[in-house]
mmCIF file of C-alpha atoms in Angstrom:
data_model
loop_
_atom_site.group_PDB
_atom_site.id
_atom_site.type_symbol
_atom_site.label_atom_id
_atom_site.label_comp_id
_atom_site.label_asym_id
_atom_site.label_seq_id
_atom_site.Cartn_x
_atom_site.Cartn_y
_atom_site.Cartn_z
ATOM 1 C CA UNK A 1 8.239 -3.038 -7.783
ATOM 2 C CA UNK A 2 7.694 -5.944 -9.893
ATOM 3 C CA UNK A 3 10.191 -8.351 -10.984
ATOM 4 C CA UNK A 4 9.880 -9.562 -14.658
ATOM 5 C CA UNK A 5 12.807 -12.072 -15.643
ATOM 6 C CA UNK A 6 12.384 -12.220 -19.666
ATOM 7 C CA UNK A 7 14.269 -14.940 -21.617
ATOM 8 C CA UNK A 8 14.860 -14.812 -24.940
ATOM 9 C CA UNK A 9 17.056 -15.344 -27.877
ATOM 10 C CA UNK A 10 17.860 -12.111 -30.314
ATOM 11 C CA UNK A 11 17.345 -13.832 -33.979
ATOM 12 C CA UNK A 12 13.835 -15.342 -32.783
ATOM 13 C CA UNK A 13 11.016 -13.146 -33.850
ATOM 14 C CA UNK A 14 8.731 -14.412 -31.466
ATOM 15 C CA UNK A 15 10.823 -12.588 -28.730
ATOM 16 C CA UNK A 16 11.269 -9.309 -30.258
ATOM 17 C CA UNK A 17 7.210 -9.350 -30.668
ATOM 18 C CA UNK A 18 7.499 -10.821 -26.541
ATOM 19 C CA UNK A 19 9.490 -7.432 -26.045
ATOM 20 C CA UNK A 20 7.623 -4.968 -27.978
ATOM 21 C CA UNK A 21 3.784 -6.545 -26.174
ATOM 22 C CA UNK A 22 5.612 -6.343 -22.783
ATOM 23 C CA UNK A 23 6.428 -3.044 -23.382
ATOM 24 C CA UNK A 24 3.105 -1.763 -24.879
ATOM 25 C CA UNK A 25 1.032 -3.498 -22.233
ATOM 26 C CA UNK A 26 2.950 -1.915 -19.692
ATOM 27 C CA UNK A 27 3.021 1.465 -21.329
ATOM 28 C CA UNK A 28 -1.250 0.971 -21.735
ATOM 29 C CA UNK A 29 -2.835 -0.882 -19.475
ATOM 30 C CA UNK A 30 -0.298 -0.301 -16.368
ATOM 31 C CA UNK A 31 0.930 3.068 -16.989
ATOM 32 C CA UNK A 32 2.091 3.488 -13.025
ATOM 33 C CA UNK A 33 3.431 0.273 -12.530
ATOM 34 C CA UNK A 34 7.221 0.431 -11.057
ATOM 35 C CA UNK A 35 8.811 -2.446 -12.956
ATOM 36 C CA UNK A 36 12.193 -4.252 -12.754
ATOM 37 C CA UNK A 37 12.990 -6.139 -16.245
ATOM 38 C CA UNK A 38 15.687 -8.695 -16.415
ATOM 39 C CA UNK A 39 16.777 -10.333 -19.281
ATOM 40 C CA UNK A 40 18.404 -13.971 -19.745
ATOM 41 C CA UNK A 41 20.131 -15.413 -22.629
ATOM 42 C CA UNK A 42 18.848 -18.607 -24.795
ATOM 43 C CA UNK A 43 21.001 -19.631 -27.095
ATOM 44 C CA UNK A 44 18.957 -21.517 -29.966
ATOM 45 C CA UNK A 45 22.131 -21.707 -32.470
ATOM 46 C CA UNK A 46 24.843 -21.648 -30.029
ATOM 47 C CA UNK A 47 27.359 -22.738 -33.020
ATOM 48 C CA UNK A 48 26.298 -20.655 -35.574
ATOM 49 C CA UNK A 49 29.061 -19.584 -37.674
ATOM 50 C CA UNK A 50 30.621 -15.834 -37.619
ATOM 51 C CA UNK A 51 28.762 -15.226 -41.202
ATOM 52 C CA UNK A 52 25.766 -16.543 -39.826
ATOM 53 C CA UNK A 53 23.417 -19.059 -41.402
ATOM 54 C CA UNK A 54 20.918 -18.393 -44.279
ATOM 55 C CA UNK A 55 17.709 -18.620 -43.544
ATOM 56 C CA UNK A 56 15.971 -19.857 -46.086
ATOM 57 C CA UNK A 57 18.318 -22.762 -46.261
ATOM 58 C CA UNK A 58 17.528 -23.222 -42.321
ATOM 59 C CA UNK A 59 14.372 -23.625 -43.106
ATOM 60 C CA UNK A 60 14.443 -25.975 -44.925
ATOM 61 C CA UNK A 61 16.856 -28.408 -43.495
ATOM 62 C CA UNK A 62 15.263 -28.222 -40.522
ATOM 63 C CA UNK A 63 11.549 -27.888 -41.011
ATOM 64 C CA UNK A 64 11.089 -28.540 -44.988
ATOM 65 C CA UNK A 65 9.850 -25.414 -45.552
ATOM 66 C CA UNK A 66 10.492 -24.156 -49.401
ATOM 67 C CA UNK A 67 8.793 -20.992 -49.362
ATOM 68 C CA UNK A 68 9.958 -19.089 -46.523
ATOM 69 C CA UNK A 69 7.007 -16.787 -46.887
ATOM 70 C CA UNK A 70 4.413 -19.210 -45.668
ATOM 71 C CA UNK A 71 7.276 -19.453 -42.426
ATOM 72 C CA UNK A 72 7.419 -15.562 -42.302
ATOM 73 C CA UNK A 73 3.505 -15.289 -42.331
ATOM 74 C CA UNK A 74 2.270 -15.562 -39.075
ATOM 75 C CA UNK A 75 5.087 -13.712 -36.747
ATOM 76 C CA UNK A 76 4.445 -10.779 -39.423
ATOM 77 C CA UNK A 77 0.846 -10.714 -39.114
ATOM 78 C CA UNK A 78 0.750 -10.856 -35.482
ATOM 79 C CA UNK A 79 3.407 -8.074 -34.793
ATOM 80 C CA UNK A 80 1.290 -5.988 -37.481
ATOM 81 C CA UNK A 81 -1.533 -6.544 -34.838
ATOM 82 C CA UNK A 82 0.827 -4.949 -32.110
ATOM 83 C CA UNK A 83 1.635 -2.344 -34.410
ATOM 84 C CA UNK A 84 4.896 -3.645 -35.268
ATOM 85 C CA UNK A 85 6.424 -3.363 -38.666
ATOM 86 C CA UNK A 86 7.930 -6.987 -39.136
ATOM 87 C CA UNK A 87 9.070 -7.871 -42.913
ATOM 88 C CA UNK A 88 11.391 -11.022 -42.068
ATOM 89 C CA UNK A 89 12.488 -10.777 -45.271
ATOM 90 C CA UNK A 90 14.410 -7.771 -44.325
ATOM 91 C CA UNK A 91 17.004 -10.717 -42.373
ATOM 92 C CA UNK A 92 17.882 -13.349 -44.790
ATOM 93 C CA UNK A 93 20.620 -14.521 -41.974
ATOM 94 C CA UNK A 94 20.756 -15.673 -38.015
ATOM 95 C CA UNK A 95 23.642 -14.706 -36.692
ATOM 96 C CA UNK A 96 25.396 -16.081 -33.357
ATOM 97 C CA UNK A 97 24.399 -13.984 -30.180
ATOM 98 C CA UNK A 98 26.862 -14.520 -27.559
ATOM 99 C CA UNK A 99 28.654 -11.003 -28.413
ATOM 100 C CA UNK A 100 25.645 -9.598 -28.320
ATOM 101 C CA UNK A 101 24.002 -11.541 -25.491
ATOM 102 C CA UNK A 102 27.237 -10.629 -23.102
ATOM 103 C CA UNK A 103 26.490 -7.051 -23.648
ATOM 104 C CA UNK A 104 22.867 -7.240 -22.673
ATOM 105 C CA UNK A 105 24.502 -9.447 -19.548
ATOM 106 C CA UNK A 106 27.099 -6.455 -18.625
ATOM 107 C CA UNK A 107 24.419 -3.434 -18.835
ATOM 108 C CA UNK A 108 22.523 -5.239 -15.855
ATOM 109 C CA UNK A 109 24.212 -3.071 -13.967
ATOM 110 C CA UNK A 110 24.237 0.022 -15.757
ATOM 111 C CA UNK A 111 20.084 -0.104 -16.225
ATOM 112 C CA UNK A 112 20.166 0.111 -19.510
ATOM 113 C CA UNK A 113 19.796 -3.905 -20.153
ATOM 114 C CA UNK A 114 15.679 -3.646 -20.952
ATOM 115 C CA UNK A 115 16.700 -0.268 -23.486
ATOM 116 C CA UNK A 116 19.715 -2.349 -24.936
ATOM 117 C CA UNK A 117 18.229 -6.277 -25.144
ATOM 118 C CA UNK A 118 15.419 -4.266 -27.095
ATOM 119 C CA UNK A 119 17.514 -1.921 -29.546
ATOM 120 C CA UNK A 120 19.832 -4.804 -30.785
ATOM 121 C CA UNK A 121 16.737 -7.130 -31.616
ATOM 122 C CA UNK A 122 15.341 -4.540 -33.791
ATOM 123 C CA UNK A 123 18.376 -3.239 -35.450
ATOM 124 C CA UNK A 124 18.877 -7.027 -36.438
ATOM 125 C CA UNK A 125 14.774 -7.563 -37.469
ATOM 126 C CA UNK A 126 14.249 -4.140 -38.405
ATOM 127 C CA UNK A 127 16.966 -2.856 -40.026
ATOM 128 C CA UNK A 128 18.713 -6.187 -41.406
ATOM 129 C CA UNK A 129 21.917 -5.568 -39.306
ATOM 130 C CA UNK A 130 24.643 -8.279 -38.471
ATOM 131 C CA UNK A 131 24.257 -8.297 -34.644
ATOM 132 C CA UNK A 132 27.286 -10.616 -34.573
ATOM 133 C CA UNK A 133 29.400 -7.820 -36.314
ATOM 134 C CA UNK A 134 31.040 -5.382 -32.301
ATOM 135 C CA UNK A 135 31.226 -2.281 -34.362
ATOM 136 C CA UNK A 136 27.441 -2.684 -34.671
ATOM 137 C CA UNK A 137 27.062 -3.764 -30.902
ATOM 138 C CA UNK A 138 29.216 -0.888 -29.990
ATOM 139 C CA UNK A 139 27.098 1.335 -31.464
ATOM 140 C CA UNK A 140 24.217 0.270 -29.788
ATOM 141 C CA UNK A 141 26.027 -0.265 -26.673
ATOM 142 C CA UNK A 142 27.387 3.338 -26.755
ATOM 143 C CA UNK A 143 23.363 4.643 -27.029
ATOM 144 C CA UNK A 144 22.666 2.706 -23.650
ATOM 145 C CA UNK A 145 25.489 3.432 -21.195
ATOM 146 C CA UNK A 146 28.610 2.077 -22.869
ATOM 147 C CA UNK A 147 31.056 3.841 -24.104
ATOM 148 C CA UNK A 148 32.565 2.491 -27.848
ATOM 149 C CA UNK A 149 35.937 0.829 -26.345
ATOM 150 C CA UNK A 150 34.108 -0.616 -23.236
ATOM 151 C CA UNK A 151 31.301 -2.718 -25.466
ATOM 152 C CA UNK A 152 33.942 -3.363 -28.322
ATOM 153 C CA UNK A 153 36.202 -5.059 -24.850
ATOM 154 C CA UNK A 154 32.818 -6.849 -24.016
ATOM 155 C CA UNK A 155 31.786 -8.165 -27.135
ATOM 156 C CA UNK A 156 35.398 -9.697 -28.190
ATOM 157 C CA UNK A 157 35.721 -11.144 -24.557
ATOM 158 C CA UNK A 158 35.567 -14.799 -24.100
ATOM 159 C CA UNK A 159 35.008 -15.002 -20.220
ATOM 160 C CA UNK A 160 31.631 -13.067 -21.251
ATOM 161 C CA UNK A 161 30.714 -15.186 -23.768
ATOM 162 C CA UNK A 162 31.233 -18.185 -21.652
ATOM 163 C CA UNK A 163 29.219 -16.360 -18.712
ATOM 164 C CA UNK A 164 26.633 -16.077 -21.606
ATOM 165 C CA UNK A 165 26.693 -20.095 -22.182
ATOM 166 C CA UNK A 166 26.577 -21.060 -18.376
ATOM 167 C CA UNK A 167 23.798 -18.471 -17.896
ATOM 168 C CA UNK A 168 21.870 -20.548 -20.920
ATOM 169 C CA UNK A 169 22.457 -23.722 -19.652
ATOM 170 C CA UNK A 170 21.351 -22.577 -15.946
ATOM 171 C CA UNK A 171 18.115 -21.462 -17.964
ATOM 172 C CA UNK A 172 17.583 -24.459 -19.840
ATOM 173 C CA UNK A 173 18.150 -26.516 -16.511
ATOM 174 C CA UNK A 174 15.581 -24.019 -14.603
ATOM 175 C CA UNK A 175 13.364 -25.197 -17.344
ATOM 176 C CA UNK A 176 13.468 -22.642 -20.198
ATOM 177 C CA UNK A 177 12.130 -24.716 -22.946
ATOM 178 C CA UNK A 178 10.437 -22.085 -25.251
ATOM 179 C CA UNK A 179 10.783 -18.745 -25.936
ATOM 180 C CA UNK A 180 10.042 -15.671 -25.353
ATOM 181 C CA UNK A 181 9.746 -17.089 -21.444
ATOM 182 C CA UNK A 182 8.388 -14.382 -19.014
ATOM 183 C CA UNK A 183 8.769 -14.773 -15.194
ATOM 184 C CA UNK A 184 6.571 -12.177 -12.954
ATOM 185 C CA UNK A 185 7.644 -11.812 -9.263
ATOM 186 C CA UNK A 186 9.501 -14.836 -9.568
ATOM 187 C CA UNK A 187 6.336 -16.966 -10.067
ATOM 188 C CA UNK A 188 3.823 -16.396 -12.896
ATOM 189 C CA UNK A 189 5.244 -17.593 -15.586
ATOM 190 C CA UNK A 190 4.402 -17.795 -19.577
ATOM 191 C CA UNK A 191 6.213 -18.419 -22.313
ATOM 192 C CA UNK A 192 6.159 -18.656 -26.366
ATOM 193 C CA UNK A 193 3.718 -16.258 -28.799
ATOM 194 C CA UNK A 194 1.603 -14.745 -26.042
ATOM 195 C CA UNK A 195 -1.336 -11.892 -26.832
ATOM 196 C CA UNK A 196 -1.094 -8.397 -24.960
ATOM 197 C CA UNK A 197 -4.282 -9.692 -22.921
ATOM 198 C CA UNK A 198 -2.525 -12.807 -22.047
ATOM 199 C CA UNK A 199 0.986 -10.336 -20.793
ATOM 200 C CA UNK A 200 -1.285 -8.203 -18.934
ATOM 201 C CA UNK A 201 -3.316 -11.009 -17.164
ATOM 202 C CA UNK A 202 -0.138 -12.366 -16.036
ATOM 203 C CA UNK A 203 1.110 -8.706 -14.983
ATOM 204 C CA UNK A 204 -2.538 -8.847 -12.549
ATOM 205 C CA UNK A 205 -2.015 -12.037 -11.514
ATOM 206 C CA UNK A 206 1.908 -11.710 -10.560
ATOM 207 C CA UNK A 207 0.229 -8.012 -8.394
ATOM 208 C CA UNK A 208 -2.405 -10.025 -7.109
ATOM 209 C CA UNK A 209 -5.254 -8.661 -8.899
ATOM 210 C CA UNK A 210 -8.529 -10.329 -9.494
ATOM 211 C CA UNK A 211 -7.787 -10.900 -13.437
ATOM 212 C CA UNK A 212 -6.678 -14.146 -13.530
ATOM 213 C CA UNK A 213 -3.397 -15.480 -15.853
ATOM 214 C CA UNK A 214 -3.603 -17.239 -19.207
ATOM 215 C CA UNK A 215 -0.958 -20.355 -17.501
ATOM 216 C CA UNK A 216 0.441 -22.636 -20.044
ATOM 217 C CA UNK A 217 3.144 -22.816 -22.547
ATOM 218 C CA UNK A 218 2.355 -22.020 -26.264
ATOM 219 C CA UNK A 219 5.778 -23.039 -27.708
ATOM 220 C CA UNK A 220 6.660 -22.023 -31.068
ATOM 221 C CA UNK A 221 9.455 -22.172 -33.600
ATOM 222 C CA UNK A 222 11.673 -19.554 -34.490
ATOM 223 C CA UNK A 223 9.839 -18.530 -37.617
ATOM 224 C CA UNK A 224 6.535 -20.151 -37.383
#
């Protein structure tokens, strides 16, 4: 079985295009492939306030960006090469993710986490939900092995937030600079806007076949 440890933050679009290539690449291209997924929290706005942050004014501030189109442009047309349907404009806020991040965490042992990690980044991308808001964790949660009252106890608990944080911080110390980061049999490792034939060379090289990796980090920011 192969191991993939996948780290990523929920409000970066980067990783939910990281989660949907993984996915088609191993649906395609390694269609009998046992795998093992594992995700990891980063926590790019670890103070982020309950009503989350506007983007456009993030933007801004941090990069000088006025029109967030020109930001949006390039995650959209590279999930639209995946087959994705990515309108950023559908999110006009970033949220904080430890509630939602500490769910992910807890279905680990449920094997659901892969299922979960990637139904909460779409229902906030997708469908403009406020992945900071338990009711709407719970009802994800309760699609992938949860039932409502056990995910609402998980989300509002501040032991598994703070398991969250040290599990980040481990990451960051592990060197987790960028992300998505992907980690195959605990060696091959990649991180940032990666193509499907970059994911699947790293899938050959982590077996040991002849295709050799695309190594190297392609770091990007959250929107651009």
């Amino acid at each position: 079985m192969l191991q993939i440890d996948l780290y990523t933050e929920i409000t970066c679009p980067w990783c939910l295009l990281g989660q949907h290539r993984l996915d088609k690449v191993l649906r395609e291209r390694f269609p009998d492939l046992a795998v093992r997924i594992e995700h990891h929290p980063v926590l790019l706005m670890p103070d982020a306030p309950a009503s989350g942050v506007y983007i456009p004014d993030l933007l801004k501030q941090r990069y000088g960006i006025t029109d967030p189109k020109t930001a949006f442009a390039r995650p959209e047309a590279e999930a639209r090469a995946s087959g994705l349907d990515l309108d950023l404009g559908r999110q006009p806020y970033a949220y904080p993710t430890q509630a939602a991040h500490a769910l992910i965490l807890a279905a680990r042992d449920r094997g659901t986490q892969h299922s979960l990690a990637v139904a909460i980044s779409r229902a906030y991308f997708l469908e403009g939900k406020n992945i900071a808001d338990v009711e709407v964790l719970a009802a994800l949660a309760a699609a992938n092995g949860f039932s409502r009252d056990e995910a609402l106890a998980i989300a509002r608990d501040r032991n598994w937030h703070m398991k969250v944080v040290q599990s980040a911080t481990d990451a960051a110390a592990a060197g987790v600079k960028s992300v998505p980061h992907f980690v195959f049999s605990g060696g091959v490792a990649i991180n940032g806007g990666r193509t499907e034939d970059e994911i699947a060379s790293a899938i050959a090289a982590a077996r040991g076949d002849t295709l050799a990796a695309g190594a190297g980090a392609h770091e990007n920011r959250p929107f651009t």
